[in-house]
Short mmCIF file of C-alpha atoms and ligand atoms in Angstrom, two decimals:
data_model
loop_
_atom_site.label_atom_id
_atom_site.label_comp_id
_atom_site.label_asym_id
_atom_site.label_seq_id
_atom_site.Cartn_x
_atom_site.Cartn_y
_atom_site.Cartn_z
CA UNK A 1 94.55 -76.22 225.17
CA UNK A 2 90.80 -76.49 227.15
CA UNK A 3 88.30 -74.74 226.35
CA UNK A 4 85.38 -72.66 228.26
CA UNK A 5 82.49 -74.25 228.10
CA UNK A 6 80.32 -72.64 230.23
CA UNK A 7 79.43 -74.98 231.82
CA UNK A 8 80.29 -75.02 235.71
CA UNK A 9 79.91 -78.22 237.01
CA UNK A 10 77.04 -77.68 239.74
CA UNK A 11 75.42 -77.16 236.54
CA UNK A 12 77.08 -80.68 235.20
CA UNK A 13 76.38 -82.88 238.91
CA UNK A 14 72.53 -81.66 237.90
CA UNK A 15 72.23 -82.38 234.59
CA UNK A 16 73.57 -85.83 235.40
CA UNK A 17 71.34 -86.19 238.09
CA UNK A 18 68.50 -85.66 236.26
CA UNK A 19 69.34 -88.52 234.49
CA UNK A 20 68.49 -90.47 237.58
CA UNK A 21 64.63 -90.41 238.21
CA UNK A 22 65.53 -92.30 241.76
CA UNK A 23 68.04 -90.13 242.64
CA UNK A 24 67.65 -87.83 245.99
CA UNK A 25 70.03 -85.23 245.39
CA UNK A 26 72.29 -86.54 248.15
CA UNK A 27 75.50 -87.34 246.26
CA UNK A 28 74.89 -83.80 244.54
CA UNK A 29 75.12 -81.99 247.84
CA UNK A 30 77.72 -84.03 249.11
CA UNK A 31 79.55 -83.45 245.88
CA UNK A 32 79.40 -79.88 245.62
CA UNK A 33 80.45 -79.45 249.26
CA UNK A 34 83.78 -81.29 248.33
CA UNK A 35 83.57 -78.54 245.27
CA UNK A 36 83.55 -75.93 248.16
CA UNK A 37 86.55 -76.95 249.94
CA UNK A 38 89.02 -78.00 247.02
CA UNK A 39 88.03 -73.71 246.51
CA UNK A 40 89.07 -73.23 249.72
CA UNK A 41 92.38 -75.69 249.47
CA UNK A 42 93.01 -73.78 246.88
CA UNK A 43 92.69 -70.69 247.54
CA UNK A 44 95.18 -71.79 250.34
CA UNK A 45 97.51 -73.77 247.99
CA UNK A 46 97.93 -70.37 245.64
CA UNK A 47 99.08 -68.74 248.98
CA UNK A 48 101.21 -71.42 250.34
CA UNK A 49 104.65 -69.18 249.29
CA UNK A 50 103.24 -66.10 251.58
CA UNK A 51 102.47 -68.18 254.23
CA UNK A 52 105.60 -67.74 256.23
CA UNK A 53 105.15 -63.20 255.24
CA UNK A 54 101.57 -63.42 256.27
CA UNK A 55 102.38 -65.63 259.60
CA UNK A 56 105.25 -63.40 260.95
CA UNK A 57 102.77 -60.99 263.01
CA UNK A 58 102.44 -63.73 265.62
CA UNK A 59 101.62 -66.47 263.05
CA UNK A 60 98.26 -65.80 262.75
CA UNK A 61 96.21 -65.59 259.44
CA UNK A 62 93.26 -63.47 258.09
CA UNK A 63 90.65 -65.27 259.97
CA UNK A 64 92.07 -65.16 263.09
CA UNK A 65 93.38 -68.66 263.26
CA UNK A 66 97.14 -70.55 263.95
CA UNK A 67 99.02 -70.86 260.48
CA UNK A 68 98.56 -74.51 259.65
CA UNK A 69 100.81 -76.62 257.84
CA UNK A 70 98.78 -77.17 254.43
CA UNK A 71 98.25 -80.87 254.47
CA UNK A 72 96.81 -80.04 258.16
CA UNK A 73 95.19 -77.06 256.65
CA UNK A 74 93.46 -79.47 253.69
CA UNK A 75 92.17 -81.90 256.11
CA UNK A 76 91.00 -79.91 258.38
CA UNK A 77 88.89 -78.07 255.68
CA UNK A 78 87.59 -80.94 253.99
CA UNK A 79 86.33 -82.68 257.73
CA UNK A 80 84.96 -79.58 258.77
CA UNK A 81 83.10 -78.83 255.85
CA UNK A 82 82.15 -83.03 255.96
CA UNK A 83 81.16 -83.81 259.44
CA UNK A 84 77.38 -81.64 259.07
CA UNK A 85 77.37 -81.79 255.58
CA UNK A 86 74.47 -84.63 256.31
CA UNK A 87 74.99 -86.42 253.23
CA UNK A 88 77.50 -88.94 254.88
CA UNK A 89 77.46 -90.99 257.78
CA UNK A 90 81.45 -91.58 258.31
CA UNK A 91 84.98 -90.58 256.88
CA UNK A 92 88.30 -92.05 256.50
CA UNK A 93 91.41 -89.25 255.97
CA UNK A 94 95.02 -90.73 255.28
CA UNK A 95 96.45 -88.42 257.54
CA UNK A 96 93.95 -89.91 260.75
CA UNK A 97 94.14 -93.03 262.11
CA UNK A 98 90.91 -94.38 262.54
CA UNK A 99 87.44 -93.45 261.12
CA UNK A 100 86.04 -89.58 261.55
CA UNK A 101 82.42 -89.66 262.87
CA UNK A 102 80.12 -86.90 261.53
CA UNK A 103 78.48 -84.87 264.37
CA UNK A 104 74.98 -86.30 265.76
CA UNK A 105 71.96 -85.81 263.69
CA UNK A 106 73.68 -85.47 260.39
CA UNK A 107 73.90 -88.95 258.91
CA UNK A 108 73.51 -89.34 255.81
CA UNK A 109 74.16 -92.27 253.47
CA UNK A 110 77.27 -92.13 251.65
CA UNK A 111 81.47 -93.09 253.50
CA UNK A 112 83.95 -90.52 252.05
CA UNK A 113 87.38 -91.40 251.91
CA UNK A 114 89.77 -88.62 250.77
CA UNK A 115 93.59 -88.20 251.00
CA UNK A 116 93.36 -84.51 251.58
CA UNK A 117 96.29 -83.73 250.34
CA UNK A 118 98.17 -86.02 248.09
CA UNK A 119 102.27 -84.79 247.12
CA UNK A 120 103.20 -83.55 250.18
CA UNK A 121 106.97 -83.47 249.25
CA UNK A 122 106.51 -80.89 247.10
CA UNK A 123 104.52 -78.35 248.96
CA UNK A 124 107.43 -76.61 250.12
CA UNK A 125 108.57 -76.62 246.35
CA UNK A 126 105.77 -75.01 244.44
CA UNK A 127 104.72 -78.41 242.67
CA UNK A 128 101.93 -79.62 241.93
CA UNK A 129 99.68 -81.25 244.55
CA UNK A 130 96.30 -82.56 244.85
CA UNK A 131 93.69 -83.81 246.63
CA UNK A 132 91.70 -87.84 246.21
CA UNK A 133 88.50 -88.47 247.04
CA UNK A 134 86.16 -91.62 247.62
CA UNK A 135 82.46 -92.16 247.90
CA UNK A 136 80.97 -95.46 249.07
CA UNK A 137 77.12 -96.75 249.20
CA UNK A 138 76.13 -97.05 253.50
CA UNK A 139 75.80 -100.58 254.37
CA UNK A 140 76.44 -100.84 257.95
CA UNK A 141 72.75 -100.70 259.74
CA UNK A 142 73.21 -98.20 262.56
CA UNK A 143 72.83 -94.45 262.04
CA UNK A 144 75.83 -93.70 262.32
CA UNK A 145 78.00 -96.12 260.12
CA UNK A 146 81.26 -97.82 260.64
CA UNK A 147 84.56 -98.76 259.40
CA UNK A 148 82.76 -101.67 257.10
CA UNK A 149 81.25 -98.20 254.82
CA UNK A 150 84.62 -97.53 254.27
CA UNK A 151 86.30 -101.27 253.94
CA UNK A 152 83.67 -101.51 250.20
CA UNK A 153 86.40 -102.33 247.15
CA UNK A 154 86.70 -99.88 244.48
CA UNK A 155 84.37 -102.02 241.75
CA UNK A 156 81.43 -100.45 244.79
CA UNK A 157 82.57 -96.85 244.51
CA UNK A 158 79.71 -94.61 243.68
CA UNK A 159 81.98 -91.42 242.62
CA UNK A 160 85.45 -90.94 242.54
CA UNK A 161 87.50 -88.04 241.91
CA UNK A 162 90.57 -85.81 242.43
CA UNK A 163 91.79 -82.01 242.61
CA UNK A 164 94.97 -80.70 240.67
CA UNK A 165 96.47 -77.94 242.29
CA UNK A 166 98.61 -77.13 240.04
CA UNK A 167 99.54 -74.57 236.58
CA UNK A 168 95.72 -74.38 237.36
CA UNK A 169 93.33 -75.49 239.71
CA UNK A 170 91.61 -78.92 238.17
CA UNK A 171 88.95 -80.97 239.08
CA UNK A 172 88.47 -84.32 237.62
CA UNK A 173 85.69 -87.00 238.75
CA UNK A 174 83.51 -89.64 237.38
CA UNK A 175 79.92 -90.86 238.88
CA UNK A 176 80.74 -94.09 236.68
CA UNK A 177 79.12 -92.20 233.81
CA UNK A 178 82.57 -90.97 232.32
CA UNK A 179 85.18 -88.62 233.10
CA UNK A 180 84.89 -84.98 233.24
CA UNK A 181 87.47 -82.63 233.95
CA UNK A 182 86.53 -78.86 235.29
CA UNK A 183 89.28 -75.84 235.76
CA UNK A 184 88.82 -73.62 238.05
CA UNK A 185 88.22 -70.08 237.38
CA UNK A 186 89.46 -68.00 239.99
CA UNK A 187 88.17 -64.78 239.22
CA UNK A 188 84.88 -65.60 238.99
CA UNK A 189 85.27 -68.76 241.53
CA UNK A 190 83.79 -71.27 239.15
CA UNK A 191 84.70 -74.37 237.71
CA UNK A 192 83.94 -74.83 234.02
CA UNK A 193 83.83 -77.80 232.20
CA UNK A 194 87.03 -78.04 230.16
CA UNK A 195 87.86 -81.41 229.59
CA UNK A 196 84.34 -83.46 228.66
CA UNK A 197 84.22 -87.44 228.44
CA UNK A 198 87.99 -87.92 229.22
CA UNK A 199 89.65 -90.51 227.30
CA UNK A 200 93.02 -92.22 227.90
CA UNK A 201 94.96 -92.89 225.29
CA UNK A 202 95.59 -96.33 224.51
CA UNK A 203 98.92 -96.55 224.32
CA UNK A 204 101.22 -94.88 227.09
CA UNK A 205 103.87 -92.25 226.20
CA UNK A 206 105.25 -91.63 229.17
CA UNK A 207 106.21 -94.32 231.78
CA UNK A 208 106.28 -92.48 235.84
CA UNK A 209 108.21 -94.47 238.79
CA UNK A 210 110.65 -93.79 241.17
CA UNK A 211 113.87 -95.59 239.15
CA UNK A 212 116.00 -94.86 242.08
CA UNK A 213 114.50 -97.74 244.11
CA UNK A 214 115.59 -100.00 241.07
CA UNK A 215 117.72 -102.10 243.16
CA UNK A 216 114.44 -102.89 245.39
CA UNK A 217 112.19 -104.12 243.13
CA UNK A 218 111.68 -107.36 242.29
CA UNK A 219 112.90 -109.53 238.44
CA UNK A 220 110.01 -109.11 236.55
CA UNK A 221 109.56 -105.67 237.49
CA UNK A 222 113.24 -104.98 236.15
CA UNK A 223 112.90 -106.65 233.78
CA UNK A 224 109.65 -104.19 232.26
CA UNK A 225 110.75 -101.04 232.77
CA UNK A 226 113.96 -101.77 230.52
CA UNK A 227 111.76 -102.87 228.07
CA UNK A 228 110.26 -99.34 227.92
CA UNK A 229 113.06 -98.41 227.15
CA UNK A 230 114.03 -100.33 224.25
CA UNK A 231 114.20 -98.81 220.51
CA UNK A 232 111.15 -99.56 218.67
CA UNK A 233 110.07 -97.05 216.21
CA UNK A 234 107.13 -98.70 215.39
CA UNK A 235 105.33 -98.97 219.20
CA UNK A 236 107.04 -95.55 219.90
CA UNK A 237 109.01 -96.85 222.40
CA UNK A 238 111.64 -95.74 224.44
CA UNK A 239 108.61 -93.61 226.15
CA UNK A 240 109.83 -90.69 227.97
CA UNK A 241 110.01 -90.67 231.81
CA UNK A 242 108.26 -88.19 233.69
CA UNK A 243 108.04 -88.80 237.17
CA UNK A 244 106.93 -85.61 239.87
CA UNK A 245 106.81 -87.68 243.08
CA UNK A 246 102.69 -86.76 243.41
CA UNK A 247 100.08 -89.16 242.38
CA UNK A 248 97.61 -86.69 241.52
CA UNK A 249 99.87 -85.39 239.11
CA UNK A 250 101.87 -87.88 237.94
CA UNK A 251 98.01 -89.32 236.88
CA UNK A 252 96.64 -86.71 235.26
CA UNK A 253 99.69 -85.77 232.95
CA UNK A 254 99.43 -89.56 232.02
CA UNK A 255 94.90 -89.39 231.85
CA UNK A 256 95.16 -86.85 229.46
CA UNK A 257 98.75 -87.34 227.29
CA UNK A 258 98.85 -91.42 227.84
CA UNK A 259 101.03 -93.02 230.51
CA UNK A 260 101.81 -95.95 232.45
CA UNK A 261 102.62 -95.00 236.61
CA UNK A 262 103.84 -97.77 238.54
CA UNK A 263 104.96 -97.87 242.25
CA UNK A 264 105.91 -101.46 242.91
CA UNK A 265 106.52 -103.47 246.01
CA UNK A 266 110.22 -103.78 247.11
CA UNK A 267 111.48 -107.15 247.33
CA UNK A 268 114.88 -106.22 249.80
CA UNK A 269 114.03 -103.20 251.95
CA UNK A 270 111.19 -104.64 254.83
CA UNK A 271 109.66 -100.75 254.51
CA UNK A 272 107.63 -101.69 251.53
CA UNK A 273 106.66 -104.67 250.92
CA UNK A 274 103.40 -104.23 249.64
CA UNK A 275 104.91 -100.54 247.81
CA UNK A 276 104.07 -97.29 249.30
CA UNK A 277 100.69 -96.10 248.35
CA UNK A 278 97.23 -96.57 249.85
CA UNK A 279 94.62 -98.84 248.98
CA UNK A 280 91.01 -96.84 249.45
CA UNK A 281 92.80 -93.00 249.37
CA UNK A 282 95.07 -93.42 246.47
CA UNK A 283 94.80 -96.52 244.42
CA UNK A 284 91.02 -97.68 244.53
CA UNK A 285 89.47 -94.37 243.55
CA UNK A 286 92.40 -93.34 241.06
CA UNK A 287 91.54 -97.67 239.30
CA UNK A 288 87.38 -95.85 239.22
CA UNK A 289 88.27 -93.28 237.82
CA UNK A 290 90.80 -95.01 234.82
CA UNK A 291 88.45 -97.57 233.69
CA UNK A 292 85.78 -94.78 232.97
CA UNK A 293 88.09 -93.23 230.98
CA UNK A 294 89.12 -96.87 228.84
CA UNK A 295 92.65 -97.61 230.90
CA UNK A 296 93.37 -100.32 233.70
CA UNK A 297 94.84 -100.70 237.32
CA UNK A 298 96.81 -103.32 238.27
CA UNK A 299 98.60 -104.42 241.31
CA UNK A 300 102.37 -106.14 240.46
CA UNK A 301 101.13 -109.47 240.48
CA UNK A 302 98.40 -108.93 238.72
CA UNK A 303 94.82 -108.46 240.01
CA UNK A 304 92.90 -105.72 239.84
CA UNK A 305 92.71 -103.26 241.85
CA UNK A 306 88.66 -102.61 241.83
CA UNK A 307 88.46 -105.87 243.19
CA UNK A 308 90.53 -106.34 246.14
CA UNK A 309 88.47 -106.25 249.22
CA UNK A 310 90.42 -104.12 251.96
CA UNK A 311 91.63 -106.06 255.12
CA UNK A 312 92.12 -101.93 256.66
CA UNK A 313 91.67 -98.41 256.14
CA UNK A 314 95.32 -97.93 255.42
CA UNK A 315 96.52 -100.49 253.69
CA UNK A 316 99.19 -100.27 251.37
CA UNK A 317 98.79 -101.32 247.66
CA UNK A 318 101.74 -102.29 245.08
CA UNK A 319 99.79 -99.82 241.95
CA UNK A 320 100.48 -99.91 238.33
CA UNK A 321 97.38 -97.69 236.49
CA UNK A 322 96.94 -96.10 233.38
CA UNK A 323 96.77 -96.58 229.67
CA UNK A 324 94.92 -100.15 229.01
CA UNK A 325 97.22 -101.49 226.68
CA UNK A 326 100.29 -100.56 228.69
CA UNK A 327 99.13 -102.45 231.79
CA UNK A 328 98.20 -105.22 229.92
CA UNK A 329 101.88 -105.45 228.70
CA UNK A 330 103.22 -104.82 232.41
CA UNK A 331 100.43 -107.72 233.24
CA UNK A 332 102.25 -110.14 230.80
CA UNK A 333 105.95 -109.49 231.84
CA UNK A 334 104.93 -109.72 236.10
CA UNK A 335 103.26 -112.47 235.82
CA UNK A 336 104.48 -114.17 232.55
P1 AHG B 401 101.16 -88.22 250.51
O1 AHG B 401 101.79 -86.50 250.38
O2 AHG B 401 99.76 -87.76 250.37
O3 AHG B 401 101.67 -89.02 251.63
O4 AHG B 401 101.88 -88.80 249.14
C1 AHG B 401 103.10 -89.15 248.21
C2 AHG B 401 103.18 -90.09 247.42
C3 AHG B 401 102.07 -89.94 245.51
O5 AHG B 401 101.90 -88.90 245.73
C4 AHG B 401 103.57 -89.94 245.14
O6 AHG B 401 103.08 -90.60 243.63
C5 AHG B 401 104.66 -90.59 246.14
O7 AHG B 401 104.15 -90.84 247.24
C6 AHG B 401 105.59 -91.15 245.73
O8 AHG B 401 106.55 -91.31 247.00
P2 AHG B 401 108.44 -91.19 246.40
O9 AHG B 401 108.90 -90.52 246.84
O10 AHG B 401 108.66 -92.85 246.95
O11 AHG B 401 108.60 -91.79 245.12
MN1 MN B 402 98.97 -89.10 248.73
MN1 MN B 403 98.40 -87.12 251.79
#
């Protein structure tokens, strides 16, 4: 059960900035802006069931704006907040084809990639959804930044995190010094430290995969999942299956309780030759978080997710992520 520590997320970020005398405060500022966006999205998500009711009077909400679909709302909220925050030079969103520039005169030294609303299929049915973000340092020469600032490998991220809109709203992030989880107290509008220094259990209790696709998988993937179902009281197998269909929610549960999540590539269908999940917005940020928590993320041919050099903004990648011992076992099955 999470305890309220009284440490707000702003204080935690400021404290960790103090450990780095060379820091300018820009990353702190960037994270603070993202936190505001998260609170706005969280408030909207909590109202989702009322959207039609509120929208009846000409489809405008309380601010007089047209009621938007939640994923468009989340995307627009993050873009609007970040384009003139002054801390980033360029953005990319899972919902937009190309790079998203920031306003002239507001160019900063970081690049931001995000999945504004992850688990869209769960929006209308009151199941947990999330937002994922990934931050790199700008490396291009010009002020305005370009695609190369976003096409950097996961190992070079300076921060990554997600917000989960679940039974409570939580923000989990890392800047390379452990993984910390904060729970939103909606009555005061603050995130409080509830899960300091999260460590993912070495061994999984759960496996998470869309098993309906078994017939599309390669044989080694099938063998590995069959192995998880074998009875072995010593190792705790068979594991339990949990699959929500929102990466953020499936990942979060596995991070806290121990688990392995898989979205492998298909052998037969041609529409998912590289799986479904996107390297920049989903796989790489989760891989940084899991590494910082003591876990591991690989592709289904055994490569480290954090070492992949992205070739395109919307590149997909097969993802196996979670408890270290289990991901290592999966690697042996899949590459052996
Ligand atoms: P998004 O809603 O951002 O497009 O992502 C959905 C993703 C991910 O959250 C989840 O793990 C996966 O889709 C589920 O896909 P299947 O329905 O194919 O299992
Ligand atoms: Mn997603
Ligand atoms: Mn999405």
